[in-house]
Short mmCIF file of C-alpha atoms and ligand atoms in Angstrom, two decimals:
data_model
loop_
_atom_site.label_atom_id
_atom_site.label_comp_id
_atom_site.label_asym_id
_atom_site.label_seq_id
_atom_site.Cartn_x
_atom_site.Cartn_y
_atom_site.Cartn_z
CA MET A 1 -0.20 -0.11 -0.29
CA ARG A 2 1.17 3.57 -0.73
CA CYS A 3 0.81 6.98 0.99
CA ARG A 4 -1.69 8.81 0.08
CA ARG A 5 0.30 12.22 0.31
CA CYS A 6 3.70 11.12 -1.08
CA GLY A 7 3.50 7.53 -2.61
CA ASP A 8 6.11 6.26 -0.57
CA LYS A 9 5.58 2.58 1.20
CA ALA A 10 2.56 3.38 3.61
CA GLU A 11 3.52 2.24 7.40
CA ILE A 12 -0.69 3.02 8.36
CA TYR A 13 -3.85 2.43 7.09
CA LEU A 14 -6.74 4.75 8.49
CA LYS A 15 -9.45 3.02 7.57
CA ARG A 16 -12.48 5.40 8.43
CA HIS A 17 -10.42 8.21 6.07
CA ASN A 18 -9.71 5.37 3.45
CA ALA A 19 -5.94 6.98 3.62
CA ALA A 20 -2.74 5.41 4.09
CA PHE A 21 0.02 7.09 5.18
CA CYS A 22 4.06 6.81 5.62
CA ASN A 23 5.56 7.64 8.88
CA ASP A 24 6.57 11.36 8.11
CA CYS A 25 2.99 11.97 6.28
CA PHE A 26 1.52 10.33 9.36
CA GLN A 27 3.32 12.83 11.52
CA VAL A 28 1.39 15.49 9.20
CA TYR A 29 -1.62 14.21 9.45
CA TYR A 30 -1.52 13.96 13.46
CA SER A 31 -0.32 17.47 13.85
CA GLU A 32 -2.73 18.84 11.05
CA GLN A 33 -5.52 17.22 13.45
CA VAL A 34 -4.29 18.46 16.98
CA ARG A 35 -3.80 22.15 15.35
CA LYS A 36 -7.38 22.21 13.98
CA ASN A 37 -8.52 21.13 16.90
CA ILE A 38 -6.67 23.67 19.23
CA ARG A 39 -7.55 26.75 17.00
CA ARG A 40 -11.30 25.47 15.77
CA GLU A 41 -12.15 24.99 19.27
CA LYS A 42 -10.31 27.72 20.85
CA MET A 43 -8.47 25.79 23.22
CA PHE A 44 -5.43 28.34 23.80
CA GLY A 45 -2.87 30.24 22.43
CA SER A 46 0.93 30.55 21.95
CA LYS A 47 1.12 33.01 25.15
CA ASP A 48 -0.64 30.51 27.40
CA ARG A 49 0.69 28.49 29.90
CA VAL A 50 -0.77 25.09 29.61
CA LEU A 51 -0.56 22.11 32.37
CA VAL A 52 -0.86 18.93 30.65
CA VAL A 53 -1.88 15.93 32.81
CA VAL A 54 -0.09 12.72 31.96
CA SER A 55 -0.44 9.26 33.29
CA GLY A 56 2.48 7.72 31.73
CA GLY A 57 -0.49 6.61 29.10
CA LYS A 58 0.11 6.48 25.02
CA ASP A 59 -2.71 9.17 25.03
CA SER A 60 -0.93 11.59 27.50
CA MET A 61 2.52 10.89 26.52
CA ALA A 62 1.43 11.63 22.71
CA LEU A 63 -0.14 15.27 23.69
CA TRP A 64 2.84 16.00 25.68
CA HIS A 65 5.14 15.41 22.95
CA LYS A 66 3.30 16.96 20.57
CA LEU A 67 3.01 20.23 22.26
CA LEU A 68 6.20 20.49 23.25
CA LYS A 69 6.68 20.07 19.58
CA GLU A 70 4.41 22.71 18.79
CA GLY A 71 6.51 25.32 20.63
CA TYR A 72 3.48 25.84 23.48
CA ASP A 73 4.40 26.75 27.00
CA VAL A 74 3.82 23.26 28.51
CA THR A 75 4.71 21.90 32.07
CA ALA A 76 3.02 18.43 32.71
CA MET A 77 1.43 17.03 36.03
CA TYR A 78 1.88 13.31 36.93
CA ILE A 79 -0.18 12.26 39.92
CA ASN A 80 0.92 8.74 41.83
CA LEU A 81 -2.12 7.40 43.07
CA GLY A 82 -0.61 4.75 45.06
CA ILE A 83 -1.99 1.97 42.76
CA GLY A 84 1.08 -0.69 43.51
CA ASP A 85 3.54 -1.63 40.86
CA TYR A 86 1.43 0.56 38.03
CA SER A 87 1.72 3.76 39.56
CA ASP A 88 5.54 3.48 40.48
CA ARG A 89 6.39 2.30 37.14
CA SER A 90 4.02 5.24 34.95
CA GLN A 91 6.17 7.35 37.32
CA GLU A 92 9.54 6.49 36.09
CA ILE A 93 8.33 6.49 32.54
CA VAL A 94 7.13 10.28 33.00
CA GLU A 95 10.38 11.20 34.97
CA ARG A 96 12.24 9.51 32.16
CA PHE A 97 10.55 11.35 29.18
CA SER A 98 10.69 14.55 31.32
CA GLU A 99 14.39 14.70 31.55
CA GLU A 100 15.18 13.49 28.26
CA TYR A 101 12.95 16.50 27.09
CA GLU A 102 14.30 18.51 29.50
CA ALA A 103 10.52 19.26 30.01
CA PRO A 104 8.78 20.54 33.07
CA LEU A 105 7.08 18.13 35.24
CA ILE A 106 5.32 18.51 38.43
CA VAL A 107 4.78 15.62 40.54
CA ARG A 108 1.77 14.88 43.09
CA ASN A 109 1.88 11.70 44.98
CA ILE A 110 -1.27 11.04 47.24
CA GLU A 111 0.25 9.12 49.67
CA LYS A 112 2.96 10.91 50.67
CA ASP A 113 1.28 14.53 49.84
CA TYR A 114 -1.95 13.58 51.97
CA GLY A 115 -1.52 10.95 53.92
CA PHE A 116 -4.22 8.30 52.16
CA ASN A 117 -3.96 5.26 50.04
CA ILE A 118 -6.94 5.46 47.24
CA PRO A 119 -7.27 1.70 47.19
CA ARG A 120 -7.38 1.14 50.44
CA LEU A 121 -10.01 4.24 51.40
CA ALA A 122 -12.25 3.02 48.66
CA ARG A 123 -12.41 -0.26 50.38
CA GLU A 124 -12.55 1.18 53.92
CA ILE A 125 -15.43 3.62 53.12
CA ARG A 126 -17.04 0.95 50.52
CA ARG A 127 -16.82 3.32 47.39
CA SER A 128 -15.34 2.15 44.08
CA THR A 129 -11.81 2.94 43.60
CA CYS A 130 -12.22 4.58 40.31
CA SER A 131 -14.93 7.36 42.32
CA LEU A 132 -12.45 8.29 44.62
CA CYS A 133 -10.01 8.30 41.94
CA GLY A 134 -12.13 10.64 39.75
CA THR A 135 -12.48 12.99 42.53
CA ILE A 136 -9.02 12.93 43.51
CA LYS A 137 -7.80 13.86 39.95
CA ARG A 138 -10.38 16.54 39.29
CA TYR A 139 -9.57 18.02 42.46
CA LEU A 140 -5.59 18.10 41.82
CA PHE A 141 -5.94 19.17 38.24
CA ASN A 142 -7.39 22.33 39.21
CA LYS A 143 -5.63 23.01 42.43
CA VAL A 144 -2.42 22.63 41.00
CA ALA A 145 -3.35 24.41 37.61
CA LEU A 146 -4.83 27.56 39.90
CA ASP A 147 -1.60 27.46 42.08
CA GLY A 148 0.39 27.48 39.77
CA GLY A 149 -1.12 30.30 37.62
CA PHE A 150 -2.05 28.09 34.53
CA ASP A 151 -4.22 29.11 32.20
CA VAL A 152 -5.37 25.79 30.89
CA VAL A 153 -5.63 22.16 31.56
CA ALA A 154 -5.12 19.42 28.86
CA THR A 155 -5.80 15.65 29.08
CA GLY A 156 -4.96 12.78 26.81
CA HIS A 157 -8.73 12.28 26.00
CA ASN A 158 -8.98 10.47 22.56
CA LEU A 159 -11.98 9.72 19.83
CA ASP A 160 -12.48 6.22 21.93
CA ASP A 161 -12.98 8.12 25.41
CA GLU A 162 -15.17 10.90 24.19
CA ALA A 163 -17.44 8.36 21.66
CA ALA A 164 -17.59 5.74 24.65
CA THR A 165 -18.28 8.26 27.44
CA LEU A 166 -21.04 9.58 24.96
CA PHE A 167 -22.78 6.55 24.45
CA GLY A 168 -22.79 5.54 28.15
CA ASN A 169 -24.69 9.02 28.62
CA VAL A 170 -26.89 8.06 25.54
CA LEU A 171 -27.78 5.07 26.88
CA SER A 172 -29.00 6.14 30.38
CA TRP A 173 -29.93 9.84 28.87
CA GLN A 174 -28.05 11.46 31.61
CA GLU A 175 -29.13 14.73 30.15
CA GLY A 176 -26.71 17.13 32.29
CA TYR A 177 -23.71 15.19 31.42
CA LEU A 178 -24.78 15.30 27.72
CA ALA A 179 -25.16 19.04 28.11
CA ARG A 180 -21.67 19.64 29.19
CA GLN A 181 -19.72 16.84 26.95
CA SER A 182 -17.52 18.96 25.18
CA PRO A 183 -13.49 19.16 23.86
CA VAL A 184 -13.54 22.69 25.87
CA LEU A 185 -15.17 22.71 29.67
CA PRO A 186 -14.91 26.59 29.88
CA SER A 187 -13.86 28.37 33.68
CA THR A 188 -17.41 29.11 35.01
CA HIS A 189 -15.99 30.48 38.21
CA PRO A 190 -12.62 32.58 38.79
CA LYS A 191 -11.20 29.81 40.68
CA LEU A 192 -11.86 27.06 38.00
CA VAL A 193 -9.10 26.86 35.29
CA LYS A 194 -10.46 25.80 32.05
CA LYS A 195 -10.29 22.37 30.53
CA VAL A 196 -9.35 21.31 27.25
CA LYS A 197 -8.72 17.69 25.02
CA PRO A 198 -7.10 18.58 22.08
CA LEU A 199 -7.00 14.84 20.71
CA PHE A 200 -10.28 14.20 20.85
CA THR A 201 -10.68 13.65 17.16
CA LEU A 202 -7.80 11.26 17.13
CA THR A 203 -8.61 7.32 17.75
CA GLU A 204 -6.32 5.04 20.34
CA ARG A 205 -4.78 3.46 17.76
CA GLU A 206 -3.69 6.73 15.99
CA ASN A 207 -1.93 7.69 19.17
CA LEU A 208 -0.34 4.51 19.48
CA ALA A 209 0.85 4.82 16.08
CA TYR A 210 2.38 8.63 17.04
CA VAL A 211 4.22 7.01 20.05
CA LEU A 212 5.60 4.05 18.27
CA PHE A 213 6.92 6.13 15.27
CA ASN A 214 8.49 8.82 17.68
CA GLY A 215 10.36 6.44 20.22
CA ILE A 216 7.92 7.48 23.07
CA SER A 217 8.25 5.29 26.08
CA PHE A 218 4.63 4.69 27.69
CA ILE A 219 3.12 2.30 29.91
CA HIS A 220 1.46 -0.63 28.15
CA GLU A 221 -0.99 -1.96 30.81
CA GLU A 222 -4.27 -0.07 31.75
CA CYS A 223 -4.71 0.46 35.44
CA PRO A 224 -5.49 -2.62 37.14
CA HIS A 225 -9.13 -0.77 37.96
CA ALA A 226 -10.05 -0.12 34.74
CA LEU A 227 -11.16 -3.71 34.42
CA GLY A 228 -14.64 -4.40 33.93
CA ALA A 229 -15.35 -0.60 33.56
CA SER A 230 -18.66 -0.31 31.51
CA SER A 231 -16.51 2.52 29.22
CA ILE A 232 -14.30 -0.96 28.18
CA LEU A 233 -17.67 -2.39 27.31
CA TYR A 234 -18.76 0.60 25.41
CA LYS A 235 -15.90 0.80 23.62
CA GLU A 236 -16.04 -2.82 22.25
CA VAL A 237 -19.42 -2.06 21.31
CA LEU A 238 -18.37 0.74 19.11
CA ASN A 239 -15.32 -0.83 17.93
CA GLN A 240 -17.70 -3.72 16.22
CA LEU A 241 -19.85 -0.77 14.87
CA GLU A 242 -16.67 0.85 13.44
CA GLU A 243 -15.39 -2.30 11.74
CA ALA A 244 -18.73 -2.39 10.00
CA SER A 245 -18.96 1.01 9.00
CA PRO A 246 -15.78 2.82 9.48
CA GLY A 247 -16.14 6.53 10.59
CA THR A 248 -18.73 5.91 12.92
CA LYS A 249 -17.19 7.02 15.80
CA GLN A 250 -15.79 10.08 14.32
CA ARG A 251 -19.84 10.92 12.79
CA PHE A 252 -21.76 9.89 16.67
CA LEU A 253 -18.92 12.47 18.20
CA THR A 254 -18.79 14.72 15.74
CA ASN A 255 -22.66 15.32 15.02
CA PHE A 256 -23.77 15.11 18.69
CA LEU A 257 -21.37 18.03 19.24
CA LYS A 258 -22.80 20.25 16.09
CA LYS A 259 -26.36 19.21 16.25
CA GLY A 260 -27.30 17.06 19.46
CA ARG A 261 -26.04 18.87 22.32
CA LYS A 262 -27.54 22.10 22.11
CA ASN A 263 -30.91 19.92 22.32
CA PHE A 264 -29.86 19.49 26.18
CA GLU A 265 -28.63 22.84 26.87
CA ALA A 266 -31.50 23.77 28.78
CA CYS A 267 -30.74 20.21 31.16
CA SER A 268 -27.54 22.11 32.30
CA GLU A 269 -28.28 23.78 35.63
CA THR A 270 -25.61 26.01 36.93
CA PRO A 271 -25.12 24.70 40.24
CA ASP A 272 -24.58 27.53 43.41
CA LEU A 273 -20.61 27.65 43.75
CA ARG A 274 -19.00 28.59 46.70
CA GLU A 275 -15.33 28.34 48.14
CA CYS A 276 -14.43 25.27 50.16
CA SER A 277 -14.16 26.38 53.87
CA ILE A 278 -11.12 24.06 54.62
CA CYS A 279 -9.12 24.60 51.69
CA GLY A 280 -10.69 27.56 49.68
CA GLN A 281 -11.53 25.53 46.32
CA VAL A 282 -14.54 25.79 44.31
CA THR A 283 -17.47 23.39 45.60
CA THR A 284 -21.18 23.08 45.82
CA ALA A 285 -21.15 22.24 49.74
CA GLU A 286 -19.78 23.90 52.93
CA VAL A 287 -16.72 21.46 52.95
CA CYS A 288 -15.16 20.07 49.38
CA SER A 289 -14.99 16.16 48.47
CA PHE A 290 -11.49 15.96 48.54
CA CYS A 291 -11.29 17.81 52.05
CA ARG A 292 -14.44 15.13 53.12
CA LEU A 293 -12.16 12.14 51.92
CA ARG A 294 -9.15 13.43 53.69
CA GLN A 295 -11.46 13.96 56.91
CA MET A 296 -12.63 10.25 56.39
CA ALA A 297 -9.08 8.84 55.65
CA GLU A 298 -7.78 10.86 59.07
CA LYS A 299 -10.63 9.14 61.13
CA LYS A 300 -9.98 5.68 59.84
CA LYS A 301 -6.45 5.93 60.39
CA MET A 302 -7.01 7.26 64.26
CA LYS A 303 -9.42 4.13 64.69
CA ALA A 304 -6.74 1.97 63.42
CA ASP A 305 -4.15 3.60 65.74
CA LEU A 306 -6.18 3.29 68.90
CA TRP A 307 -6.97 -0.28 68.04
CA ALA A 308 -3.37 -1.00 67.75
CA GLN A 309 -2.66 0.65 71.15
CA GLU A 310 -5.36 -1.13 72.76
CA SER A 311 -4.05 -4.76 71.57
CA GLU A 312 -0.46 -3.98 72.84
CA ASN A 313 -1.95 -3.04 76.01
CA PRO A 314 -4.97 -4.83 76.77
S1 Q46 B 1 -10.19 6.06 37.63
FE1 Q46 B 1 -9.82 3.98 37.73
FE2 Q46 B 1 -8.82 5.12 36.24
FE3 Q46 B 1 -8.19 5.84 38.72
S2 Q46 B 1 -8.53 3.60 39.83
FE4 Q46 B 1 -7.03 3.82 37.36
S3 Q46 B 1 -9.02 3.29 36.21
S4 Q46 B 1 -6.63 5.79 36.79
S5 Q46 B 1 -9.03 6.21 34.19
ZN1 ZN B 2 -11.45 21.57 50.08
#
């Protein structure tokens, strides 16, 4: 198969575009997609300070690399979630990349910085690890961006992620979530930083090709807690549809963004926002969910310490 742009031997075939590309021309295609997304969706400009959230996976590593190459003022943030080996290995990958490219990196460690372990706390308070993890990540993305004076937070969400989220929200008619699904989440409070997804039109496979073609290391396995998540099932269903009718995922997402979303705008309630009485971050309650989690973790720890003391001195 020949490259559509230059006629050389093709390295990758993109069924949904009915186009094959050699390595160099794939990089051109990839760059054009990212540039178009940033420009059309008014994500950020060359003077903005961008905080890129990286997990060590292919999508966020591709985004970090691409934004650096495009010359943006980029700093990465990695959060060690305390998920055993997976977290330690992904941190190593991110730190090695930062050294190799002399790229600024902020590292947060939930256990060291905040004194609790996410999977353990989830078991203790009988909540799902992913729901706790999501709360903590959202809190830290905003807090680190706000404290560091960043203009925007960028994440590596890809077309497969966005189509799967949309599919899940349609299946249960989550009207509020449908109203808010967008590659750009604008700031709705002076202490909330804008969030953007520059890779929302690129597939997982295209991000994988980008990191492989550029020799970028990444953590190959998924977080162990992702197993059994409904988003994986939605991705499998969408992949079957895509196989039978290439371009389905992109049509589903882009047509929703162009035509469907506006029908849900009235369902988007603007909650009363206030500042957490403990940490000052934006919340809808007196105390934000992150501070409540910290309080719960401290209580559990105090109980465990007391129990240990009593067993030593019965
Ligand atoms: S939420 Fe759940 Fe992810 Fe957190 S615990 Fe792992 S799978 S990392 S996107
Ligand atoms: Zn708080």
